[in-house]
Amino acid sequence: MNSDIEENINKMKDLLKIWSEYEDKGIFIVNPQNQKIINDEKRINTIFAKYFANNYPSEYLKNEEIYKETLSYFYGRVLYKWITGSEFSGILSDIEIKKVGLYQFLKATLASDFKERNSYPNDLLKYLNMYGSDETEEDNKYGIKIEAFSTVGFVRTENQDNYGYYIKNKDEMMFIIADGMGGGEDGDKASEICVNISINRFKETALKVENVKDFLKDTIMKVNEIVLNYKEQNKIKQIGSTISIAVLLEGKLYVGHVGDSRIYIIRDGEVNKITYDQSQVATLLRKGEINREEKKNYPSNILLKSIGQDDLKREDIFTLESRGLYNYINIKKEDEIFLCSDGVWEQFLGEEDIKMNFDEIKDRIYNQIPNDNATFLKVKFKNNYKKNDISKVRGKLKTTKNNLAQKEKELEAKEKKIDELNQKRDEIKEKLEMKLEKKENKMIEYEDELKKEVKKKKINNLVLLILILSVVVFHFVNYGNRSSNIAYTVNNLKIDDNGNLTWESQDEINNYYIFKTERKDINDLILPVANVDNNSYSDVKEGYYYWIMPYNSDFYLDRLSNALLVDKKEKVNKSTISTYYEGEGNIELFPSKDKYDENKEMKVKLVAGEDWEFKEWEIDNLLDFEKQYETIKIRVDSDLGISDKFVGNKNDDNK
């Protein structure tokens, strides 16, 4: 910073402070020589004549009337002469005045149209306070030259760009640049978060080549989260920033990027841009939807991706793989990387200009009057990383060799253990095979015994069949003629008061077969258990079904009576129900109401349907039953001692 310029700027600040303090006291000037207030019009005109040198502002020439804007012009002329040593010619072109803050002050005070001048002393002070705010930094560490520059420009009053770097050692370092979005509130805060959070995470993370890409994406997503939280907490409508990060690890360069700041690499005199601009116009151009000529018709500042977006995703983050390249670039000796905001590449530098040295780039920016923040970071690698890595590689090889030897010993021990396990496995296998052989022999013996048993049962069944056939033949011979003309039936099968099985026949038959089964299923072949010559059978066993067939009937199962299940625990006496009636959806039970006491309660249990679902009613003498089932089974219990079971089918003729 030029000490003379700084001294003159400080003198002007003092004049402006006095003007600000007495601003409401009318028209006056502060004498630049002794800082005394002059409010006499004649003396003011004398001072004007001295400093204007016959080059008066237009509004003063017309009628010599003094406005506040005329006072502003006066202070601009004074500072211009102090800085340049010459009178203002009407054009701000001197190199000495192209300084941040100074240029804004002179432009605001020396406009030819007095209506365009800024006549507020506090605003003018603000411009001068910006002088010296440009950041210029040089650093040399581990054979790396770092040069950085950032300026607010000659139009804006706030620098929303930020940059930073951090060097852990010669093999591990980070460089970052972020451009706060000028259209958003707190753009400088957004870019500051980008730089600080990224560097802090880099300091705390032990990076390896295999996890650098994930680290970069994780870091950028974390930065976005923090910016969004800041936006919500401070109730900001819009906030955003670009971010471009370069990480050097073991001679390899990795990149993470969102927005339209850029990273270039300069190698052997050639400049290559290694990031994509994530702007609307750049995306259209990259997709071939517009050409370079049409590109001029589109605004360049519309970003599709940036920090501060709610919908930013990991896949939106640019890495070198996004260009179909390897995830890194091997850095060679004399390589340079150049990180910059759009205020640099869009207004001042073509790709070839990036090869200029640091001071040349800075002067180019100042000479072209930057109207935007402009920031760049230039890094030159003086080391040959491949040569410097030889000792490191040798050390790794030695370590690897030792590790291999150790692995071989571990492998031998494992192989020995495997041999022992295989031996045990073979022993167990042999024992199991012996046990299996014994079981197989037992199975063979069992099969032989089973075959013998089956053969024996077949013989028994054959004998039984012969016996049945003999009975059939006997009946056919003795009763064949009669059976062909008469169908004998048995009715009213029951147990009498003495526990004997009794029945009735519609014919005068005096010889019957008695059949006994454990279940009410006569599809299997059964043999008679008795032959009686009357209508009674006394050898009744509890829990069996009994069937009756006339002895001189054909031996057909359809001649058997309905089965009766004997349950000796229940006493059967008078008023036994012997039949039922199936009417229009109703079942009427007998005896009728006049055959038993009205005060006696009768309980009816009904089981109906193929699944024999159990239902129960308490009734008098009628059971109203919606006829839904093919088969009905009824059990009646009452205080009269009635106990019986009946089975009927709705298609049964003998209801």
XYZ file of C-alpha atoms in Angstrom:
655
model
C 0.000 0.000 0.000
C 1.362 3.448 -0.996
C 2.011 5.410 2.210
C 1.496 8.800 0.528
C -1.881 7.742 -0.857
C -2.893 6.370 2.508
C -1.837 9.610 4.242
C -3.863 11.751 1.833
C -6.895 9.492 2.202
C -6.697 9.838 5.977
C -6.564 13.655 5.642
C -9.713 13.573 3.481
C -11.424 11.350 6.046
C -10.829 14.058 8.663
C -12.427 16.706 6.422
C -15.444 14.480 5.784
C -15.919 13.809 9.498
C -16.082 17.578 10.182
C -18.536 17.998 7.277
C -20.680 15.195 8.711
C -20.655 16.753 12.173
C -21.781 20.223 10.963
C -23.798 19.054 7.961
C -27.116 20.438 9.247
C -25.686 23.986 9.724
C -25.974 25.032 6.132
C -23.532 25.429 3.263
C -19.879 25.554 4.271
C -16.574 23.980 3.405
C -13.706 22.739 5.526
C -10.455 24.382 4.516
C -8.165 21.597 3.319
C -5.141 23.465 4.628
C -6.129 23.992 8.269
C -9.477 22.102 8.597
C -11.303 25.292 9.590
C -14.936 25.815 8.661
C -15.579 28.494 6.047
C -19.174 29.615 5.683
C -18.607 33.016 4.120
C -19.624 32.835 0.455
C -16.812 35.123 -0.736
C -14.167 33.088 1.021
C -15.734 29.859 -0.310
C -15.499 31.249 -3.835
C -11.865 32.135 -3.208
C -11.116 28.576 -2.126
C -13.013 27.216 -5.170
C -10.950 29.398 -7.471
C -7.764 28.012 -5.975
C -8.686 24.352 -6.269
C -10.873 24.375 -9.386
C -8.235 26.228 -11.454
C -10.862 27.649 -13.788
C -12.346 24.135 -14.244
C -15.564 24.754 -12.329
C -18.472 22.310 -12.113
C -21.239 23.108 -14.592
C -23.885 24.022 -12.040
C -21.539 26.601 -10.416
C -20.672 28.220 -13.746
C -24.318 28.941 -14.473
C -25.093 31.126 -11.496
C -22.292 30.622 -8.978
C -24.825 29.004 -6.685
C -23.372 26.510 -4.218
C -25.112 23.168 -3.714
C -24.219 20.267 -1.465
C -23.273 18.384 -4.657
C -20.858 21.246 -5.423
C -19.217 20.689 -2.047
C -18.922 16.959 -2.852
C -17.245 17.857 -6.159
C -14.868 20.169 -4.309
C -13.646 17.402 -1.975
C -13.203 15.043 -4.920
C -11.044 17.603 -6.747
C -8.974 18.145 -3.617
C -8.244 14.433 -3.086
C -7.582 13.855 -6.793
C -4.929 16.597 -6.792
C -3.377 15.297 -3.599
C -3.065 11.790 -5.058
C -2.021 12.560 -8.642
C -0.390 15.963 -8.231
C -2.418 17.320 -11.130
C -5.810 18.860 -11.827
C -8.752 16.647 -12.686
C -9.213 16.515 -16.450
C -12.696 14.993 -16.396
C -11.615 11.357 -16.877
C -10.635 8.884 -14.142
C -7.773 7.136 -15.921
C -4.669 7.607 -13.774
C -3.224 4.380 -12.494
C -2.723 5.893 -9.052
C -6.440 6.231 -8.445
C -7.346 2.659 -9.455
C -7.486 1.510 -5.897
C -10.437 0.001 -4.094
C -12.296 2.647 -2.097
C -10.385 5.536 -3.692
C -11.861 4.888 -7.108
C -15.397 4.593 -5.703
C -14.950 7.906 -3.827
C -13.695 9.815 -6.873
C -16.371 8.361 -9.137
C -19.085 9.358 -6.631
C -17.806 12.948 -6.240
C -16.493 13.928 -9.699
C -19.452 13.018 -11.890
C -20.033 15.827 -14.438
C -23.796 15.817 -13.777
C -24.218 17.096 -10.248
C -27.392 14.985 -9.838
C -25.270 11.822 -10.101
C -22.908 12.858 -7.291
C -23.100 11.469 -3.781
C -23.236 14.397 -1.385
C -23.551 12.469 1.874
C -20.295 12.637 3.864
C -20.941 9.327 5.670
C -21.303 7.468 2.352
C -18.085 9.042 1.104
C -16.336 8.007 4.306
C -17.525 4.444 3.731
C -15.840 4.376 0.340
C -12.530 5.606 1.730
C -12.682 3.077 4.562
C -12.642 0.343 1.907
C -9.171 1.431 0.805
C -6.671 -1.292 1.630
C -9.338 -4.002 1.946
C -7.901 -5.977 -0.970
C -6.196 -9.121 0.248
C -2.861 -10.099 -1.187
C -1.079 -13.118 0.241
C 2.068 -15.042 -0.591
C 3.290 -18.208 1.100
C 6.027 -20.750 0.521
C 5.935 -24.083 2.324
C 7.272 -27.531 1.478
C 8.347 -26.364 -1.968
C 4.903 -24.956 -2.781
C 4.341 -21.308 -3.762
C 0.910 -19.924 -2.877
C -0.324 -16.502 -4.099
C -3.818 -15.182 -3.349
C -5.719 -12.012 -4.214
C -9.250 -10.811 -3.439
C -10.878 -7.458 -4.169
C -14.338 -6.020 -3.658
C -13.997 -4.339 -7.079
C -14.677 -0.735 -8.025
C -18.470 -0.819 -7.833
C -19.656 -2.930 -4.925
C -19.165 -2.001 -1.297
C -18.994 -5.539 0.121
C -16.710 -8.439 -0.815
C -18.718 -11.680 -0.696
C -15.829 -13.836 -1.983
C -13.808 -15.959 0.428
C -10.785 -18.194 0.002
C -8.503 -20.271 2.204
C -5.942 -23.050 2.348
C -4.435 -25.388 4.904
C -1.191 -27.380 4.659
C -0.726 -30.363 7.000
C 2.545 -31.496 5.444
C 4.200 -31.753 2.031
C 1.863 -34.585 1.020
C -1.462 -33.327 2.354
C -3.053 -29.898 1.742
C -6.340 -28.191 0.832
C -7.138 -25.090 -1.259
C -10.637 -23.589 -1.454
C -12.504 -20.655 -2.974
C -16.170 -19.650 -2.474
C -18.216 -16.892 -4.108
C -21.196 -15.661 -2.096
C -24.172 -15.053 -4.333
C -24.570 -11.288 -4.798
C -28.314 -11.502 -5.239
C -28.799 -13.194 -1.890
C -28.678 -11.870 1.630
C -25.547 -12.621 3.664
C -23.634 -13.948 0.664
C -20.399 -13.190 2.515
C -21.585 -15.334 5.443
C -22.420 -18.251 3.130
C -18.968 -18.180 1.498
C -17.310 -17.807 4.918
C -19.106 -20.963 6.158
C -17.942 -22.818 3.034
C -14.292 -22.016 3.672
C -14.195 -22.408 7.467
C -16.179 -25.662 7.704
C -14.242 -27.281 4.854
C -10.840 -26.438 6.342
C -11.881 -27.542 9.852
C -13.098 -30.914 8.552
C -9.850 -31.308 6.607
C -7.816 -30.650 9.760
C -9.764 -33.277 11.727
C -9.851 -36.033 9.072
C -7.155 -38.636 8.447
C -7.418 -38.920 4.677
C -6.518 -41.914 2.560
C -6.507 -42.024 -1.231
C -9.469 -44.403 -1.234
C -11.759 -42.072 0.749
C -10.912 -38.576 -0.590
C -13.885 -38.470 -2.987
C -16.319 -39.399 -0.197
C -14.662 -36.850 2.100
C -15.173 -34.071 -0.457
C -18.823 -34.955 -1.047
C -19.531 -35.382 2.668
C -17.882 -32.021 3.390
C -19.867 -30.138 0.736
C -23.152 -31.733 1.906
C -22.299 -30.743 5.516
C -21.538 -27.166 4.397
C -24.904 -27.024 2.612
C -26.683 -28.269 5.742
C -25.049 -25.588 7.925
C -25.852 -22.800 5.435
C -29.511 -23.914 5.329
C -29.642 -23.948 9.150
C -28.170 -20.421 9.208
C -30.804 -19.327 6.683
C -33.637 -20.745 8.804
C -32.342 -19.419 12.122
C -31.894 -15.879 10.745
C -35.100 -15.972 8.648
C -33.247 -15.150 5.441
C -35.220 -15.522 2.223
C -32.273 -16.340 -0.042
C -28.657 -17.248 0.636
C -26.102 -19.066 -1.443
C -22.509 -19.547 -2.515
C -20.341 -21.472 -4.917
C -17.619 -23.777 -3.605
C -14.528 -25.207 -5.293
C -12.100 -27.393 -3.328
C -8.773 -28.873 -4.409
C -7.092 -31.476 -2.169
C -3.540 -32.703 -2.717
C -2.776 -36.103 -1.169
C 0.423 -38.060 -1.861
C 1.011 -36.234 -5.148
C -2.564 -36.707 -6.377
C -5.021 -33.841 -6.928
C -8.713 -34.378 -6.056
C -11.538 -31.909 -6.735
C -15.002 -31.209 -5.268
C -17.082 -28.423 -6.799
C -20.555 -26.818 -6.928
C -21.449 -23.635 -8.858
C -19.488 -21.569 -11.405
C -16.207 -20.774 -9.684
C -13.405 -22.565 -11.518
C -10.282 -24.658 -11.051
C -7.624 -24.747 -13.788
C -4.410 -26.748 -14.061
C -1.414 -25.298 -15.916
C 1.095 -27.888 -17.156
C 3.917 -27.446 -19.675
C 2.515 -24.085 -20.777
C -1.001 -25.449 -21.435
C -4.078 -24.346 -19.491
C -6.926 -26.798 -18.839
C -10.179 -26.084 -16.991
C -10.957 -29.172 -14.910
C -14.348 -28.144 -13.485
C -17.752 -27.655 -15.098
C -19.723 -24.421 -14.705
C -23.063 -25.462 -13.213
C -24.906 -22.497 -14.736
C -27.873 -22.504 -17.073
C -25.989 -21.201 -20.124
C -22.980 -23.502 -19.601
C -25.270 -26.534 -19.274
C -27.145 -25.646 -22.492
C -23.837 -25.174 -24.299
C -22.426 -28.446 -22.956
C -25.532 -30.353 -24.089
C -25.295 -28.825 -27.567
C -28.655 -27.024 -27.268
C -27.013 -23.653 -28.072
C -23.741 -22.675 -29.791
C -21.086 -20.215 -28.640
C -22.610 -17.397 -30.666
C -26.055 -17.967 -29.130
C -24.449 -18.131 -25.696
C -24.139 -14.308 -25.730
C -27.932 -14.002 -25.588
C -28.193 -15.798 -22.244
C -27.405 -14.430 -18.764
C -24.351 -16.113 -17.293
C -25.223 -15.697 -13.620
C -28.149 -18.151 -13.348
C -26.834 -21.109 -11.352
C -28.515 -24.518 -11.503
C -26.555 -25.853 -8.531
C -25.170 -23.959 -5.544
C -24.654 -24.141 -1.808
C -27.879 -23.103 -0.051
C -30.239 -25.201 -2.180
C -32.706 -27.418 -0.304
C -32.563 -30.109 -2.984
C -28.780 -30.351 -3.415
C -27.778 -34.032 -3.708
C -24.462 -35.886 -3.540
C -24.670 -36.676 -7.252
C -24.861 -32.923 -8.007
C -21.333 -32.466 -6.640
C -18.677 -32.377 -9.363
C -15.571 -34.548 -9.041
C -13.019 -35.461 -11.701
C -14.986 -38.657 -12.329
C -17.856 -36.442 -13.550
C -15.767 -35.800 -16.672
C -15.102 -39.483 -17.227
C -11.559 -39.067 -15.881
C -9.759 -40.821 -13.099
C -10.743 -39.605 -9.670
C -7.455 -37.719 -9.405
C -4.677 -36.051 -11.416
C -1.040 -36.903 -10.702
C 0.793 -33.648 -9.947
C 4.206 -33.106 -11.564
C 6.971 -30.641 -10.794
C 6.176 -27.088 -12.017
C 2.444 -27.819 -12.289
C 0.172 -24.964 -11.202
C -3.446 -24.905 -10.126
C -5.548 -21.753 -10.382
C -8.794 -21.308 -8.418
C -10.926 -18.234 -9.148
C -14.405 -16.720 -8.784
C -16.468 -15.688 -11.805
C -15.447 -12.071 -11.178
C -12.003 -13.082 -12.497
C -12.644 -15.485 -15.396
C -15.777 -13.813 -16.747
C -14.498 -10.226 -16.955
C -10.736 -10.193 -17.229
C -8.999 -13.419 -18.132
C -9.072 -15.750 -21.063
C -7.536 -19.176 -20.495
C -4.194 -18.028 -21.924
C -4.116 -15.068 -19.529
C -4.143 -17.460 -16.571
C -0.504 -18.266 -17.396
C 0.474 -14.686 -16.487
C 2.273 -14.133 -13.215
C 0.531 -12.988 -10.077
C 1.178 -9.236 -10.395
C 0.214 -9.195 -14.071
C -3.152 -10.789 -13.303
C -3.774 -8.368 -10.439
C -2.923 -5.347 -12.601
C -5.176 -6.668 -15.381
C -8.064 -6.743 -12.916
C -7.413 -3.215 -11.627
C -6.877 -1.693 -15.087
C -10.197 -3.019 -16.357
C -12.181 -1.479 -13.493
C -13.780 -4.563 -11.880
C -17.499 -4.137 -11.205
C -17.715 -7.434 -9.292
C -15.799 -9.099 -6.483
C -12.728 -10.801 -7.921
C -10.723 -13.494 -6.130
C -8.084 -15.989 -7.250
C -5.677 -18.458 -5.663
C -2.551 -19.486 -7.595
C -0.528 -22.513 -6.396
C 2.727 -23.715 -7.944
C 4.251 -27.111 -7.073
C 8.046 -27.010 -7.182
C 8.598 -30.603 -6.050
C 8.730 -33.663 -8.228
C 6.387 -35.860 -6.263
C 7.349 -39.057 -8.038
C 11.046 -38.654 -7.138
C 10.286 -37.568 -3.619
C 8.014 -40.558 -3.226
C 10.756 -43.104 -4.050
C 11.994 -43.376 -0.479
C 8.442 -43.549 0.689
C 7.692 -46.289 -1.817
C 10.815 -48.193 -0.735
C 9.694 -47.947 2.850
C 6.277 -49.232 1.871
C 7.849 -52.108 -0.079
C 9.961 -53.079 2.916
C 6.920 -52.942 5.150
C 4.990 -54.984 2.610
C 7.783 -57.586 2.469
C 7.767 -57.930 6.242
C 4.009 -58.176 6.205
C 4.167 -60.914 3.570
C 6.622 -62.918 5.674
C 4.323 -62.601 8.646
C 1.353 -63.583 6.496
C 3.226 -66.685 5.288
C 3.798 -67.807 8.872
C 0.148 -67.209 9.687
C -0.840 -69.144 6.560
C 1.343 -72.125 7.538
C -0.243 -72.178 10.981
C -3.701 -72.065 9.419
C -2.843 -74.895 7.006
C -1.657 -77.028 9.924
C -4.884 -76.296 11.758
C -6.868 -77.238 8.651
C -5.019 -80.592 8.410
C -5.917 -81.346 12.022
C -9.540 -80.461 11.387
C -9.618 -82.640 8.258
C -8.252 -85.592 10.248
C -10.944 -85.162 12.894
C -13.552 -84.840 10.158
C -12.437 -88.177 8.620
C -12.641 -89.889 12.025
C -16.146 -88.552 12.623
C -17.162 -89.563 9.104
C -15.951 -93.137 9.648
C -17.938 -93.422 12.909
C -21.068 -92.045 11.259
C -20.749 -94.494 8.356
C -20.529 -97.405 10.792
C -23.656 -96.231 12.611
C -25.452 -95.775 9.306
C -24.542 -99.297 8.213
C -25.995 -100.729 11.448
C -29.213 -98.755 10.942
C -29.489 -99.967 7.365
C -29.150 -103.599 8.529
C -31.904 -103.051 11.097
C -34.106 -101.508 8.401
C -33.602 -104.579 6.193
C -34.563 -106.857 9.082
C -37.646 -104.719 9.778
C -38.695 -104.847 6.119
C -38.421 -108.652 6.137
C -40.602 -108.871 9.236
C -43.093 -106.423 7.700
C -43.333 -108.516 4.532
C -44.012 -111.618 6.623
C -46.736 -109.768 8.548
C -48.368 -108.537 5.337
C -48.279 -112.043 3.906
C -49.877 -113.385 7.075
C -52.660 -110.732 6.916
C -53.332 -111.544 3.295
C -53.827 -115.203 4.209
C -56.173 -114.224 7.054
C -58.150 -111.921 4.763
C -58.398 -114.723 2.211
C -59.747 -117.104 4.849
C -62.219 -114.411 5.938
C -63.331 -113.834 2.360
C -63.864 -117.541 1.867
C -65.965 -117.624 5.034
C -68.094 -114.691 3.852
C -68.561 -116.255 0.448
C -69.608 -119.489 2.156
C -72.247 -117.583 4.115
C -73.451 -115.887 0.970
C -73.626 -119.186 -0.916
C -75.431 -120.783 2.003
C -78.069 -118.058 2.022
C -78.390 -118.119 -1.708
C -78.967 -121.852 -1.723
C -81.429 -121.872 1.171
C -83.257 -118.588 0.738
C -82.543 -117.426 -2.774
C -86.062 -117.924 -4.125
C -87.690 -116.017 -1.269
C -85.254 -113.122 -1.244
C -85.848 -112.427 -4.840
C -89.455 -111.516 -4.061
C -89.379 -109.910 -0.613
C -87.426 -106.892 0.725
C -87.155 -107.276 4.473
C -86.715 -104.267 6.706
C -86.266 -103.647 10.443
C -87.800 -100.655 12.253
C -87.888 -99.091 15.690
C -84.426 -100.214 16.790
C -83.941 -99.348 20.487
C -82.843 -100.391 23.956
C -85.676 -101.497 26.263
C -85.978 -100.902 30.008
C -83.963 -104.046 30.710
C -81.032 -102.873 28.574
C -81.761 -105.331 25.747
C -81.619 -104.425 22.085
C -85.135 -104.716 20.531
C -86.628 -104.035 17.145
C -89.673 -104.583 14.970
C -90.060 -106.025 11.482
C -92.832 -105.429 9.020
C -92.717 -109.132 8.121
C -93.068 -112.207 10.258
C -89.383 -112.958 10.505
C -87.933 -114.874 13.450
C -84.243 -115.060 12.573
C -81.845 -112.083 12.456
C -78.171 -111.253 12.114
C -76.678 -108.881 14.685
C -73.773 -106.651 13.484
C -71.607 -104.578 15.827
C -69.196 -101.719 14.825
C -67.100 -99.188 16.695
C -68.106 -96.368 14.392
C -71.167 -95.459 12.403
C -69.579 -96.365 9.093
C -70.574 -99.585 7.308
C -68.644 -99.096 4.110
C -65.991 -101.515 5.367
C -66.770 -105.242 5.313
C -68.214 -106.439 8.656
C -69.322 -109.862 9.950
C -72.302 -110.689 12.168
C -71.573 -111.174 15.860
C -74.728 -113.131 16.618
C -77.718 -114.856 15.137
C -80.997 -114.656 17.071
C -84.416 -116.190 16.470
C -86.472 -113.455 18.098
C -86.693 -109.624 18.237
C -84.317 -109.169 21.176
C -80.554 -109.250 21.844
C -79.079 -109.073 25.335
C -75.267 -109.085 24.876
C -75.134 -105.333 24.270
C -71.793 -103.547 24.826
C -71.508 -99.916 25.710
C -70.051 -97.612 23.042
C -70.827 -99.735 19.963
C -73.190 -99.286 17.040
C -75.569 -102.214 16.431
C -77.162 -103.155 13.139
C -80.000 -105.700 12.455
C -80.635 -107.658 9.234
C -83.222 -110.450 8.630
C -81.447 -113.775 8.414
C -83.296 -114.879 5.315
C -82.675 -111.630 3.427
C -80.172 -111.182 0.653
C -76.830 -110.198 2.120
C -76.905 -106.575 1.064
C -75.769 -103.811 3.304
C -78.704 -101.641 2.311
C -80.891 -104.136 4.194
C -79.262 -103.177 7.480
C -81.265 -101.128 9.913
C -80.196 -97.658 11.036
C -77.412 -97.904 13.595
C -78.076 -97.514 17.258
C -75.221 -96.370 19.527
C -75.548 -97.974 22.940
C -74.756 -95.853 26.006
C -75.672 -97.842 29.144
C -75.030 -94.907 31.402
C -78.286 -93.350 30.291
C -81.485 -94.957 31.505
C -84.237 -95.259 28.981
C -87.821 -95.495 30.198
C -91.233 -94.503 29.111
C -91.978 -91.906 26.434
C -89.012 -92.790 24.226
C -89.004 -90.647 21.115
C -88.969 -92.994 18.176
C -89.235 -90.813 15.102
C -89.223 -87.265 13.831
C -90.913 -85.252 11.153
C -89.201 -82.939 8.669
C -91.525 -80.274 7.350
C -91.266 -76.890 5.663
C -88.087 -75.726 7.368
C -89.308 -76.926 10.781
C -88.700 -80.057 12.831
C -91.513 -81.249 15.150
C -90.490 -83.570 17.942
C -92.766 -86.247 19.446
C -94.385 -86.990 21.846
C -96.699 -84.064 21.397
C -97.365 -81.522 24.112
C -100.270 -83.459 25.733
C -98.072 -86.495 26.424
C -95.850 -84.896 29.042
C -96.132 -82.415 31.822
C -96.138 -78.765 30.614
C -93.988 -77.782 33.562
C -91.241 -80.135 32.531
C -88.456 -78.532 30.538
C -87.145 -80.198 27.441
C -83.651 -79.437 26.119
C -82.839 -80.177 22.531
C -79.311 -80.402 21.192
C -78.998 -80.257 17.430
C -75.972 -81.145 15.313
C -76.421 -80.477 11.627
C -74.510 -80.329 8.351
C -71.528 -82.113 6.905
C -69.145 -80.552 9.458
C -71.485 -81.542 12.309
C -71.537 -78.075 13.762
C -73.002 -78.097 17.278
C -75.930 -75.851 18.119
C -78.203 -75.892 21.197
C -81.685 -74.595 21.938
C -84.017 -74.810 24.938
C -87.598 -75.320 23.711
C -90.966 -76.788 24.693
C -92.075 -79.282 22.145
C -91.329 -77.578 18.839
C -87.965 -76.811 17.349
C -88.176 -74.242 14.565
C -85.182 -74.956 12.418
C -84.250 -73.331 9.125
C -83.501 -76.295 6.909
C -79.989 -75.609 5.633
C -78.384 -79.026 5.884
C -78.523 -82.327 4.063
C -78.055 -84.347 7.248
C -79.528 -83.715 10.710
C -78.656 -85.361 13.980
C -80.858 -84.690 17.012
C -80.409 -85.463 20.673
C -83.266 -84.820 23.091
C -82.789 -84.543 26.863
C -85.593 -83.663 29.229
C -86.683 -84.048 32.812
C -88.929 -86.868 31.601
C -85.814 -88.986 31.216
C -86.100 -89.131 27.459
C -82.755 -90.064 25.951
C -82.226 -91.185 22.426
C -80.261 -90.387 19.243
C -81.573 -90.231 15.722
C -79.952 -89.681 12.376
C -81.950 -88.668 9.370
C -81.363 -87.410 5.873
C -83.692 -85.002 4.148
C -83.923 -87.434 1.260
C -84.816 -90.332 3.590
C -88.229 -91.763 2.743
C -88.797 -93.190 6.258
C -88.965 -89.973 8.201
